[in-house]
PDB file of C-alpha atoms in Angstrom:
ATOM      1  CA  UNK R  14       4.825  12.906  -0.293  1.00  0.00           C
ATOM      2  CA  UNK R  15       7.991  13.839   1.713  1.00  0.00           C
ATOM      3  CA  UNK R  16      10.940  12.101   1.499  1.00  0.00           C
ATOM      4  CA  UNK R  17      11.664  10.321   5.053  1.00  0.00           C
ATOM      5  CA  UNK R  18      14.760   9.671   6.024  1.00  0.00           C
ATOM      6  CA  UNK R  19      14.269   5.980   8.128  1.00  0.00           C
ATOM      7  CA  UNK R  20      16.479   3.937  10.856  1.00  0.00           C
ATOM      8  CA  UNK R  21      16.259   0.319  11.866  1.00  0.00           C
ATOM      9  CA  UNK R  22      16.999  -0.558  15.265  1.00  0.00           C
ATOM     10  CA  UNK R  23      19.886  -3.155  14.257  1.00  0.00           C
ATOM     11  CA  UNK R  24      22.521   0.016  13.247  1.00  0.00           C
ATOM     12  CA  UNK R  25      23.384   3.209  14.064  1.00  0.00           C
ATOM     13  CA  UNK R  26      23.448   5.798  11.111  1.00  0.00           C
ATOM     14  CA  UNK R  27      27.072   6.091  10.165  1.00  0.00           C
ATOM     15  CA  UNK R  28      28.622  10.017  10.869  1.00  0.00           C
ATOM     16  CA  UNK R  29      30.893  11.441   8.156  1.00  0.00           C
ATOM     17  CA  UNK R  30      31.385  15.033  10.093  1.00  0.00           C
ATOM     18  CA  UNK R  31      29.544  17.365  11.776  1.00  0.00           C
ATOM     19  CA  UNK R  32      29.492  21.166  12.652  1.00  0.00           C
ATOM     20  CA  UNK R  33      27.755  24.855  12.953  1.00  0.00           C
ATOM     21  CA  UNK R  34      27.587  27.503  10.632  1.00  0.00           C
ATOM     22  CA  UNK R  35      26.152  30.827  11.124  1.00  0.00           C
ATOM     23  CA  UNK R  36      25.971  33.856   7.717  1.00  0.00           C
ATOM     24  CA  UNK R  37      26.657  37.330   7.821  1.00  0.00           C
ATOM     25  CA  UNK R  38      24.855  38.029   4.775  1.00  0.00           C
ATOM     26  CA  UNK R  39      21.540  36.586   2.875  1.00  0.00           C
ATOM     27  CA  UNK R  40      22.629  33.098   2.066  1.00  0.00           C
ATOM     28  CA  UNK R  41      21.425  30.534  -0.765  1.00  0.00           C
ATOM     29  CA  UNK R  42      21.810  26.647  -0.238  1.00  0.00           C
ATOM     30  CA  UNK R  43      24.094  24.819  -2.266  1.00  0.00           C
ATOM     31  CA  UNK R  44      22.239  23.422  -4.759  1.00  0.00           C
ATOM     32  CA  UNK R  45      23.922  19.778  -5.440  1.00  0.00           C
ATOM     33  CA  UNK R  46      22.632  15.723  -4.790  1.00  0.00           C
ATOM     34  CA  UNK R  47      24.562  13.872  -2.194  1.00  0.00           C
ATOM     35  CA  UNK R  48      25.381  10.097  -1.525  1.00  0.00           C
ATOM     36  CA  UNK R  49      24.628  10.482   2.381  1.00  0.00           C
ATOM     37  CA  UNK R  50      21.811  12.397   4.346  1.00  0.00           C
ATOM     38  CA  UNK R  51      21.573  15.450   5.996  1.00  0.00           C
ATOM     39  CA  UNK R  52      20.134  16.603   9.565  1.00  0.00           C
ATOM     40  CA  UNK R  53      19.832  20.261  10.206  1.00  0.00           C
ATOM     41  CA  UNK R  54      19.019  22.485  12.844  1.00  0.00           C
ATOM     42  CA  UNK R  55      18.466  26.371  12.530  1.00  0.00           C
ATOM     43  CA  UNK R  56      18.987  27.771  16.166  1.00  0.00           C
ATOM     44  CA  UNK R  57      18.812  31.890  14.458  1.00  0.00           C
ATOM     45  CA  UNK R  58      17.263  33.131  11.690  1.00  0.00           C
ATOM     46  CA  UNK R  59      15.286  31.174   8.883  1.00  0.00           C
ATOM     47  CA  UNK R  60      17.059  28.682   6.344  1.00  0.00           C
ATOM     48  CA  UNK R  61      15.263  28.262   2.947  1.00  0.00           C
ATOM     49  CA  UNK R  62      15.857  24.730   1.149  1.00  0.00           C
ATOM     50  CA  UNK R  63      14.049  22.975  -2.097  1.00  0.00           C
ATOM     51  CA  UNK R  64      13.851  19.338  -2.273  1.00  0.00           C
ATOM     52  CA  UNK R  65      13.246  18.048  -5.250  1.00  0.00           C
ATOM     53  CA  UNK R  66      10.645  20.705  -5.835  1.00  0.00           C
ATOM     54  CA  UNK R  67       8.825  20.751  -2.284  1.00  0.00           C
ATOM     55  CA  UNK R  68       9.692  23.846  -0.626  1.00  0.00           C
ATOM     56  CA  UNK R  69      10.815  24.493   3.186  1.00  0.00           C
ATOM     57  CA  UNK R  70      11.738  27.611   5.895  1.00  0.00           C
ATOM     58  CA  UNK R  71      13.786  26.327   8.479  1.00  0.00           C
ATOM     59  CA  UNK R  72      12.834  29.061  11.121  1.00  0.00           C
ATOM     60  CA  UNK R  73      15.022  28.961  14.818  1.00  0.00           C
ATOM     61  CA  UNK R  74      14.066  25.858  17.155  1.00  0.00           C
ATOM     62  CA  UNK R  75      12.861  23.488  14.228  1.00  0.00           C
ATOM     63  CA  UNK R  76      14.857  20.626  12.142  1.00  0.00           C
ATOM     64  CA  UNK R  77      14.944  19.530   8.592  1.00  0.00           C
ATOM     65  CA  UNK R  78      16.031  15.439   7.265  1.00  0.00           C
ATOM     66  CA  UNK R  79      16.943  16.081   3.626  1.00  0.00           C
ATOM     67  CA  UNK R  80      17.626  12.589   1.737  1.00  0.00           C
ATOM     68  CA  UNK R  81      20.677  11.150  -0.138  1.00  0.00           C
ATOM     69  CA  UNK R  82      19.985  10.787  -3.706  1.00  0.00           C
ATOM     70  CA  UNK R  83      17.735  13.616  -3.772  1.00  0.00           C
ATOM     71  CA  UNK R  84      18.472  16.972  -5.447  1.00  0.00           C
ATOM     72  CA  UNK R  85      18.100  19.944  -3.027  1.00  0.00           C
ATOM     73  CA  UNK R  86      19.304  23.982  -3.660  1.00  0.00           C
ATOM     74  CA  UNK R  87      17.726  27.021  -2.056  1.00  0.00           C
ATOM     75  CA  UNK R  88      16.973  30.841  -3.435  1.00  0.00           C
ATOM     76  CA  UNK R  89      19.029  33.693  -2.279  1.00  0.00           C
ATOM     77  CA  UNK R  90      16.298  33.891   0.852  1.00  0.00           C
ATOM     78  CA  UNK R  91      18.292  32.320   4.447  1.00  0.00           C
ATOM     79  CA  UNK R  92      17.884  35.701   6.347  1.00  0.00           C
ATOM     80  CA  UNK R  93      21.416  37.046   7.183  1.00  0.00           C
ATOM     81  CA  UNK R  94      22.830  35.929  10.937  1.00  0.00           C
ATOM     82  CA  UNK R  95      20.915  32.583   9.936  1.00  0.00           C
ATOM     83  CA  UNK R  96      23.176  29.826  12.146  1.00  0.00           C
ATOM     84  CA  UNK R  97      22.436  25.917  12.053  1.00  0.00           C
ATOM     85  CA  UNK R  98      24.053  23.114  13.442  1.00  0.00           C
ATOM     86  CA  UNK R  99      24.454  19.740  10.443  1.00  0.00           C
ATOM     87  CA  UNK R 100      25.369  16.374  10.846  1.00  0.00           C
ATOM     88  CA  UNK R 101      25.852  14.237   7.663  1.00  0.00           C
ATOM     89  CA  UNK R 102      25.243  11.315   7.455  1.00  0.00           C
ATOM     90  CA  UNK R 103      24.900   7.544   6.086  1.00  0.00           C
ATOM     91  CA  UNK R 104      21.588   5.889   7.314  1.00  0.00           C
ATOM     92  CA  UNK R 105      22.070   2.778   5.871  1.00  0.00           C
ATOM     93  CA  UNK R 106      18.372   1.308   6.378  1.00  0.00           C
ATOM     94  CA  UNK R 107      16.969   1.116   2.677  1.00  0.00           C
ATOM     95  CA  UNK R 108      19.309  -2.168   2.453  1.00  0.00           C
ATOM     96  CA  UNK R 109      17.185  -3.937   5.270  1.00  0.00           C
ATOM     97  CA  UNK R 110      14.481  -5.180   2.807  1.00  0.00           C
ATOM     98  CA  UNK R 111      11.750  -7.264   4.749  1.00  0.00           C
ATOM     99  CA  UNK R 112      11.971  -4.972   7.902  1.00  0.00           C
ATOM    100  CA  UNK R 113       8.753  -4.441   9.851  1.00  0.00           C
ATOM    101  CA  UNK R 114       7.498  -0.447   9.660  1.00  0.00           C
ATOM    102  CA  UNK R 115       6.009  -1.178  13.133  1.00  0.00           C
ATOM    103  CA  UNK R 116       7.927  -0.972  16.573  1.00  0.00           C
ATOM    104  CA  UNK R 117       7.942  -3.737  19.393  1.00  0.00           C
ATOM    105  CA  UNK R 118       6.060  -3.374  22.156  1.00  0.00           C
ATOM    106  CA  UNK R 119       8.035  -2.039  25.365  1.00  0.00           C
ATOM    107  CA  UNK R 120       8.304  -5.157  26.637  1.00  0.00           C
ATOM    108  CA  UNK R 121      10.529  -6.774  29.634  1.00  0.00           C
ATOM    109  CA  UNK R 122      12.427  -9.300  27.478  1.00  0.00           C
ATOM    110  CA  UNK R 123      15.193 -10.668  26.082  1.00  0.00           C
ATOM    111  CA  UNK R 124      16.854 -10.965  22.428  1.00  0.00           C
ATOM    112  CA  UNK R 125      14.787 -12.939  20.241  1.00  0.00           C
ATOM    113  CA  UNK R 126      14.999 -13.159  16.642  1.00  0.00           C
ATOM    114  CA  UNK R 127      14.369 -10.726  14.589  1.00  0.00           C
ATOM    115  CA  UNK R 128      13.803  -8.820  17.459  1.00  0.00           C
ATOM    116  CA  UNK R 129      15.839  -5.513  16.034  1.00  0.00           C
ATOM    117  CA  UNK R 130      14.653  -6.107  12.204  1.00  0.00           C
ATOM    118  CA  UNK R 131      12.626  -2.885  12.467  1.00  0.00           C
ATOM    119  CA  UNK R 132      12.417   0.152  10.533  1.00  0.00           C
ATOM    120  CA  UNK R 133      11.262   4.127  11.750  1.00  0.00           C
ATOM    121  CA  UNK R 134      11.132   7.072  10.205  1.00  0.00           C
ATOM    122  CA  UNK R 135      12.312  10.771  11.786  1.00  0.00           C
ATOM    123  CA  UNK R 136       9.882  13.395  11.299  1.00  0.00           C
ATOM    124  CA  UNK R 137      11.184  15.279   8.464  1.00  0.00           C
ATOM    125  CA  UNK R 138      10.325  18.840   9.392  1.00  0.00           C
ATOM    126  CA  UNK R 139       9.417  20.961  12.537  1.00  0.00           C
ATOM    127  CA  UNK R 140      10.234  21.387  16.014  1.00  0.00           C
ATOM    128  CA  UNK R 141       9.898  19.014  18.485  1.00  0.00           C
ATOM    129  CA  UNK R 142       9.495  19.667  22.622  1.00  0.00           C
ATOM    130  CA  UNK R 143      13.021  17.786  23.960  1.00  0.00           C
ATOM    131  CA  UNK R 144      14.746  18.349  26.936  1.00  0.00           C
ATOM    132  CA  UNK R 145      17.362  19.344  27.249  1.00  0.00           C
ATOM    133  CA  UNK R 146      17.336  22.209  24.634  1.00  0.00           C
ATOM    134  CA  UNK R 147      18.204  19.953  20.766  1.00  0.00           C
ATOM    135  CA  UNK R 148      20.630  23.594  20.477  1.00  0.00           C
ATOM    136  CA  UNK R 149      22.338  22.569  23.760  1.00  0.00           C
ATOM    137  CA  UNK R 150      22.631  18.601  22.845  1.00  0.00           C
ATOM    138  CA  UNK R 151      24.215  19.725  19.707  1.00  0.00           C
ATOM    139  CA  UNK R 152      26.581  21.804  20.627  1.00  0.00           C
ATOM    140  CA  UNK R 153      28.112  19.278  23.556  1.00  0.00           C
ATOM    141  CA  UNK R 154      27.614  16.863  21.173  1.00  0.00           C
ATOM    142  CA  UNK R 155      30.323  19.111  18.196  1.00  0.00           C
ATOM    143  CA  UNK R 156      32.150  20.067  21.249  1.00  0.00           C
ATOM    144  CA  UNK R 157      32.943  15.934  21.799  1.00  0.00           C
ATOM    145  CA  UNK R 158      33.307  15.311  17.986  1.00  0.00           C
ATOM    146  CA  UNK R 159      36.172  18.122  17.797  1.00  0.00           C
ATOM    147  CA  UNK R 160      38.243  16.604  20.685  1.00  0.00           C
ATOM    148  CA  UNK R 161      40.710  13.856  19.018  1.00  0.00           C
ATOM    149  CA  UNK R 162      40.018  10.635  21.284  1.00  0.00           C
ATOM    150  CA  UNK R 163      39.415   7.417  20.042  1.00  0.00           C
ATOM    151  CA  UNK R 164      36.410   6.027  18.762  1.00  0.00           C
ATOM    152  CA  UNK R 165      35.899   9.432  18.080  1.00  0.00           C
ATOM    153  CA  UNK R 166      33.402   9.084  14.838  1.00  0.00           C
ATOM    154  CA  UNK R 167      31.703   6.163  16.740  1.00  0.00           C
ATOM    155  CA  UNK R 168      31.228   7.938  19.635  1.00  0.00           C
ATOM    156  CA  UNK R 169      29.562  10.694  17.510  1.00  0.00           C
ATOM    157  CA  UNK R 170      28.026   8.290  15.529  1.00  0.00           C
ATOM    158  CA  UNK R 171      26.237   6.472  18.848  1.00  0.00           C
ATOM    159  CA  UNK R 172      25.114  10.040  20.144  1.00  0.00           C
ATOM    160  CA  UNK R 173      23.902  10.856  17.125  1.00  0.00           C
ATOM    161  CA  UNK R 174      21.691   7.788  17.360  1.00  0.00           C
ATOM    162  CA  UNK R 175      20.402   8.291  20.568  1.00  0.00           C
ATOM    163  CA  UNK R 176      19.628  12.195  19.533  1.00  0.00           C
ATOM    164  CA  UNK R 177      17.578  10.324  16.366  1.00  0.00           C
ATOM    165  CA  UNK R 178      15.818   8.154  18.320  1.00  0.00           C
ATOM    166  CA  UNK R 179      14.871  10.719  21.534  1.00  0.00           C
ATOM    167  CA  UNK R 180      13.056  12.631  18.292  1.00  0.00           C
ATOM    168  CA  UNK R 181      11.798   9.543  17.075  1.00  0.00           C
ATOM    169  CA  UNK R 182      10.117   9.168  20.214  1.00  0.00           C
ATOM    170  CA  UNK R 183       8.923  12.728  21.254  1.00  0.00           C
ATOM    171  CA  UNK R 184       7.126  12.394  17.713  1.00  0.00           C
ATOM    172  CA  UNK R 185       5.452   9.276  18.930  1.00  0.00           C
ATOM    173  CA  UNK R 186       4.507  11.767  22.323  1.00  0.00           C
ATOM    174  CA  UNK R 187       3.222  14.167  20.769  1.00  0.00           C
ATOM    175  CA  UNK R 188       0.600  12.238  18.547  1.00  0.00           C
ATOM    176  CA  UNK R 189      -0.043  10.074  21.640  1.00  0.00           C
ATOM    177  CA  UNK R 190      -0.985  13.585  23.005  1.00  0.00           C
ATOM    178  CA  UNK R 191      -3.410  14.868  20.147  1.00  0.00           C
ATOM    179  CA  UNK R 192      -5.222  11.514  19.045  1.00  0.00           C
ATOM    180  CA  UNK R 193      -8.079   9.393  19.162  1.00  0.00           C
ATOM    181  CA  UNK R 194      -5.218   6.446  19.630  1.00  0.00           C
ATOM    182  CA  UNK R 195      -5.355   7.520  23.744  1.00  0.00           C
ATOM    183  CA  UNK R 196      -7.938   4.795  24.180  1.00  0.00           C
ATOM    184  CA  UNK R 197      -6.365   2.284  22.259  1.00  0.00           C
ATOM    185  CA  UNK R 198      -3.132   2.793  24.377  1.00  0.00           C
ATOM    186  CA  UNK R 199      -4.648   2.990  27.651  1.00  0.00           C
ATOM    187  CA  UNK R 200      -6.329  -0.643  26.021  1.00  0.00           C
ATOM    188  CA  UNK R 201      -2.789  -2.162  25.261  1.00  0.00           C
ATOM    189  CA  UNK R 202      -1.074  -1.053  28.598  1.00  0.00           C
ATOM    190  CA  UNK R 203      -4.281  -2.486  30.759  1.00  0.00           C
ATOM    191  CA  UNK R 204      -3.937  -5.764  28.577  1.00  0.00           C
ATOM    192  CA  UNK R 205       0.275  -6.108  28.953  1.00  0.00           C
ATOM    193  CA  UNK R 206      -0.148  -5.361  32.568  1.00  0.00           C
ATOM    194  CA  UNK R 207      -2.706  -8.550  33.145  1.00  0.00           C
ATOM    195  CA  UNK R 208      -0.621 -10.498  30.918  1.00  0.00           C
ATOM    196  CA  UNK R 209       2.722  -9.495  32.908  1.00  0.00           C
ATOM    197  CA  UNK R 210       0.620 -10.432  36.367  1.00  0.00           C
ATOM    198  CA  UNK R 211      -0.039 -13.924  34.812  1.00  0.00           C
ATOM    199  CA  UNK R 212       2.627 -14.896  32.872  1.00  0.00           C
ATOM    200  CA  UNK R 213       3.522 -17.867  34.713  1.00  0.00           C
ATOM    201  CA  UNK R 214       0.012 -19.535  34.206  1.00  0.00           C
ATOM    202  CA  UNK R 215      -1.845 -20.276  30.719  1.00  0.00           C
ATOM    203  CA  UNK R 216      -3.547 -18.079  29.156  1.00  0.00           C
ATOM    204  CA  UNK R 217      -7.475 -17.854  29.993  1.00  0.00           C
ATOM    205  CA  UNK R 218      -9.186 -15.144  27.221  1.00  0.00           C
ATOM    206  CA  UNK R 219     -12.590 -15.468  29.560  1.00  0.00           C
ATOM    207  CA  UNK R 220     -10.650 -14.258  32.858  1.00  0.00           C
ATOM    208  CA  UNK R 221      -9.339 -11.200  30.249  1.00  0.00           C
ATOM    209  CA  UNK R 222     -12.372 -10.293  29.062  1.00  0.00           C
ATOM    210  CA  UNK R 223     -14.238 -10.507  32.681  1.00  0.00           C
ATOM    211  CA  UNK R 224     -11.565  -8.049  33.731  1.00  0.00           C
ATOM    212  CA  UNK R 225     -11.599  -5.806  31.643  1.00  0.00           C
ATOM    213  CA  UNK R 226     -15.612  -5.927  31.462  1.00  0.00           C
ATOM    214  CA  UNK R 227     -15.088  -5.936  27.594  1.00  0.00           C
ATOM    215  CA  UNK R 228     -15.771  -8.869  24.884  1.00  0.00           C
ATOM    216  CA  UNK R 229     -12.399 -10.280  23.642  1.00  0.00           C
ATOM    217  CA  UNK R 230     -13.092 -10.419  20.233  1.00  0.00           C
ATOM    218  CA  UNK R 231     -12.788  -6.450  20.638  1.00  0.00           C
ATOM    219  CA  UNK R 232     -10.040  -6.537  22.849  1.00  0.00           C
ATOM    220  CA  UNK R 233      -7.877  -9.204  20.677  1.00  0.00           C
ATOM    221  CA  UNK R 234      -8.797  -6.702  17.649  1.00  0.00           C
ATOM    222  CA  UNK R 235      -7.776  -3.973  19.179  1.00  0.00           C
ATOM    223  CA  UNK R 236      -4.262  -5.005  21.208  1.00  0.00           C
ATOM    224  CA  UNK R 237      -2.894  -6.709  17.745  1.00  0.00           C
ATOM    225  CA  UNK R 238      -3.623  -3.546  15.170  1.00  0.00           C
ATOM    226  CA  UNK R 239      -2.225  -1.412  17.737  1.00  0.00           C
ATOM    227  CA  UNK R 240       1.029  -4.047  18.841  1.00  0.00           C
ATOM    228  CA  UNK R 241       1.084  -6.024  15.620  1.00  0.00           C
ATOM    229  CA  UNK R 242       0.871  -9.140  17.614  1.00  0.00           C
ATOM    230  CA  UNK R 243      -2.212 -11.274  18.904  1.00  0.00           C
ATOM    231  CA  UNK R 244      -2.611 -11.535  22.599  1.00  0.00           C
ATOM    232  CA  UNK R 245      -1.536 -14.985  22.855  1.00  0.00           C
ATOM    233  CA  UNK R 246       1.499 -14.402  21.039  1.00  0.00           C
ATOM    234  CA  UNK R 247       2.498 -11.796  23.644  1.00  0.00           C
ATOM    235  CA  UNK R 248       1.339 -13.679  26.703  1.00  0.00           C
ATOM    236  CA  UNK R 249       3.901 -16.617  25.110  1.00  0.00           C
ATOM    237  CA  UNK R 250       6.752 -14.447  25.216  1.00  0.00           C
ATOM    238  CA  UNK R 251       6.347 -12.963  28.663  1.00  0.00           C
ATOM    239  CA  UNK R 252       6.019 -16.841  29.257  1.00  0.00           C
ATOM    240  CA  UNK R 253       9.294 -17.277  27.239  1.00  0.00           C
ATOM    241  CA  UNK R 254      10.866 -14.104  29.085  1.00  0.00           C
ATOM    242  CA  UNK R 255       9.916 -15.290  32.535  1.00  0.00           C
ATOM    243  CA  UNK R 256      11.399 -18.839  31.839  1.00  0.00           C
ATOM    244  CA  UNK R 257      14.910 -17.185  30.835  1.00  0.00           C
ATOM    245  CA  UNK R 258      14.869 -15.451  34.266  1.00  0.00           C
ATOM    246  CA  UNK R 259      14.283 -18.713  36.264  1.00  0.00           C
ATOM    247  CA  UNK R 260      17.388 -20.124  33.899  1.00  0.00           C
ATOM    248  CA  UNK R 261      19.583 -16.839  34.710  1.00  0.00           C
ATOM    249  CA  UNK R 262      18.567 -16.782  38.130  1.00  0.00           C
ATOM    250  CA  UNK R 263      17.485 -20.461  39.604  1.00  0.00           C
ATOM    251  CA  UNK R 264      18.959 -23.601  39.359  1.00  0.00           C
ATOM    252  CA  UNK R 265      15.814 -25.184  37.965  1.00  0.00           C
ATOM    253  CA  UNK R 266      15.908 -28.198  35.238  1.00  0.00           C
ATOM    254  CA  UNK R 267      13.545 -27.781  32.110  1.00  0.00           C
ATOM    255  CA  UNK R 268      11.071 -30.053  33.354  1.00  0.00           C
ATOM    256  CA  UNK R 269      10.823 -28.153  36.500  1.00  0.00           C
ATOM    257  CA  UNK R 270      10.438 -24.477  35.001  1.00  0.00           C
ATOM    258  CA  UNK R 271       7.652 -25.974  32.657  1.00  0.00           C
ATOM    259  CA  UNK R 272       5.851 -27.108  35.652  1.00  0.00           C
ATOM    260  CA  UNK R 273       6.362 -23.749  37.213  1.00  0.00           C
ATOM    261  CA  UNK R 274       4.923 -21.791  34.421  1.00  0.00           C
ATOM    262  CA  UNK R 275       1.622 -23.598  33.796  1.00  0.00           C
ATOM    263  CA  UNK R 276       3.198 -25.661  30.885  1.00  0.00           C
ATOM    264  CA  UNK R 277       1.217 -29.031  30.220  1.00  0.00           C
ATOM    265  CA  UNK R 278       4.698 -31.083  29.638  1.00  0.00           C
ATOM    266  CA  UNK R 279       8.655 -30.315  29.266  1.00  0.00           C
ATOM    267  CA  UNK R 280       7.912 -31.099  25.605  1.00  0.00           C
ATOM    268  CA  UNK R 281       5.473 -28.516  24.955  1.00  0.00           C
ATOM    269  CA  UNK R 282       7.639 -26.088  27.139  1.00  0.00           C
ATOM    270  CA  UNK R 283      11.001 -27.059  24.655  1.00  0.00           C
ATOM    271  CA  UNK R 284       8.406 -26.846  21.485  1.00  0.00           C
ATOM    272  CA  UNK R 285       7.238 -22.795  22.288  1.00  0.00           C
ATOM    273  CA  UNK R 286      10.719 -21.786  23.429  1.00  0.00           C
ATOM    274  CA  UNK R 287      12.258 -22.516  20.654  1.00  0.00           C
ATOM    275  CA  UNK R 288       9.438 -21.133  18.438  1.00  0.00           C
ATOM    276  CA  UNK R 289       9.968 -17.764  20.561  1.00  0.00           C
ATOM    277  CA  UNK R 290      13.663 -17.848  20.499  1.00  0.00           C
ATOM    278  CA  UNK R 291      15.026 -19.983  18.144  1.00  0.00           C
ATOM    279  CA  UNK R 292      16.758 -23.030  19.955  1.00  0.00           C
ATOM    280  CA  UNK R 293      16.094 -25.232  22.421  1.00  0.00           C
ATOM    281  CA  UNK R 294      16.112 -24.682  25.957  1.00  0.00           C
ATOM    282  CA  UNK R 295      19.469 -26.639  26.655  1.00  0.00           C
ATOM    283  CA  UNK R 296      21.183 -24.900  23.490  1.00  0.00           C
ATOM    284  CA  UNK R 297      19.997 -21.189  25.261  1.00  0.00           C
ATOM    285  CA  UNK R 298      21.049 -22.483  28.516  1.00  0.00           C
ATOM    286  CA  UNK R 299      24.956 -22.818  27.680  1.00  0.00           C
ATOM    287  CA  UNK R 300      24.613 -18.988  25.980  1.00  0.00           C
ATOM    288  CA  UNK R 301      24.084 -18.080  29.914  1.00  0.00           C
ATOM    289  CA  UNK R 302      26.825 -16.976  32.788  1.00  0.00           C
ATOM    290  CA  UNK R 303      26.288 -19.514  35.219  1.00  0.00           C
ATOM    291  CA  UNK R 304      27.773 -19.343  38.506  1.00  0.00           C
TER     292      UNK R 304
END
């Protein structure tokens, strides 16, 4: 099984340095076991690299993780005028024990917790179809690192993340692209948008399924393996979500925002918001800018 290098969506991966490299002769990888991980891109030639015993080409336009902790070397076999961008550096997820493996659905919302405890994992080898070029992004992004400015490494650090995620999500594209999971998706995005269009009334499962002119023992089935959450649970924080937007943006009481959004008393209302968000309306409300 290949080694994946993972993220979680509560910190960046950590840059030690950066920088291109191109050989005038055949070259052979290093062969040594580092304490942080390694993302490289060939943009000429073919790299060859060994990881722990599972072998890889590099060719130009394609990317390879290699993990921390893990040996990796290479044979005398990187073509000559091979060049590569790397980036080293310290992903720091295998701490974050506990962390769900599946992402949050792109919701409208606002930080709840455990919200960001979430892990994913970057493809470990290929190319992937980003715009622009990943050869282009790199090279504004060494250009940056080499000018002295400060916050420099957390500058290069944060555009590093956003480069990780961007492949994290053209991965997600592309299999969106090839698979059977098309209906599933088109499923989950007719579901969210009926649950958006009636999040300020309780939920009725019959006026769902009469909708969408499908049973909702199927449809619940369906929307939580593909979101990881039940259909209630979701309508309840688009509830929750909607509630924090009257507070930010009304000057509604409690008992008058329950009443708004279909709640059967302020108690009930207090009970599920903290459930979703972890305190009580009034204890939210003084975390807000008020004018």
């Amino acid at each position: 099984m290949l080694a994946a290098v993972r993220l979680t969506a509560d910190r960046m991966p950590l840059v030690r340095d950066m920088g291109w490299n191109q050989t005038a002769a055949v070259y052979t990888h290093p062969d040594r076991v580092l304490d942080y991980d390694v993302f490289l891109f060939v943009t000429k030639g073919c790299m060859h690299v060994i990881e722990e015993g599972t072998e890889y080409r590099v060719r130009q336009g394609e990317h390879l993780f290699l993990k921390k902790g893990l040996r990796h070397w290479g044979l005398p076999e990187s073509e000559a005028g091979t060049a590569w961008y790397w980036i080293h550096f310290d992903a720091a997820a295998e701490e974050q024990d506990g962390y769900s493996g599946r992402l949050p659905m792109p919701e409208t919302g606002y930080y709840a917790p455990g919200h960001y405890e979430y892990r994913f994992e970057l493809p470990k080898h290929g190319g992937l179809p980003l715009q622009p070029s990943l050869g282009d992004r790199l090279m504004a992004m060494l250009d940056e690192y080499r000018q002295p400015r400060l916050h420099g490494m957390t500058r290069a650090s944060v555009r590093a993340y956003g480069l990780f995620l961007d492949m994290h999500e053209a991965t997600l594209s592309d299999e969106d692209a090839q698979v059977p999971t098309g209906k599933m998706s088109a499923l989950t995005g007719k579901v969210m948008a009926y649950l958006v269009d009636h999040a300020s009334k309780e939920f009725q499962a019959e006026e769902l399924a009469r909708r969408l002119d499908l049973n909702y023992n199927y449809i619940s089935t369906a929307f939580r393996k593909h979101t990881g959450r039940t259909v209630i649970e979701m309508h309840t924080k688009l509830r929750i979500d909607k509630a924090i937007d009257l507070m930010r943006n009304t000057s509604l009481n409690v008992s008058e925002i329950s009443e708004r959004l279909g709640f059967n008393s302020p108690y009930y209302f207090s009970r599920v918001f903290k459930k979703v968000t972890g305190e009580a309306p009034s204890s939210y409300w003084r975390h807000l800018y008020r004018v």
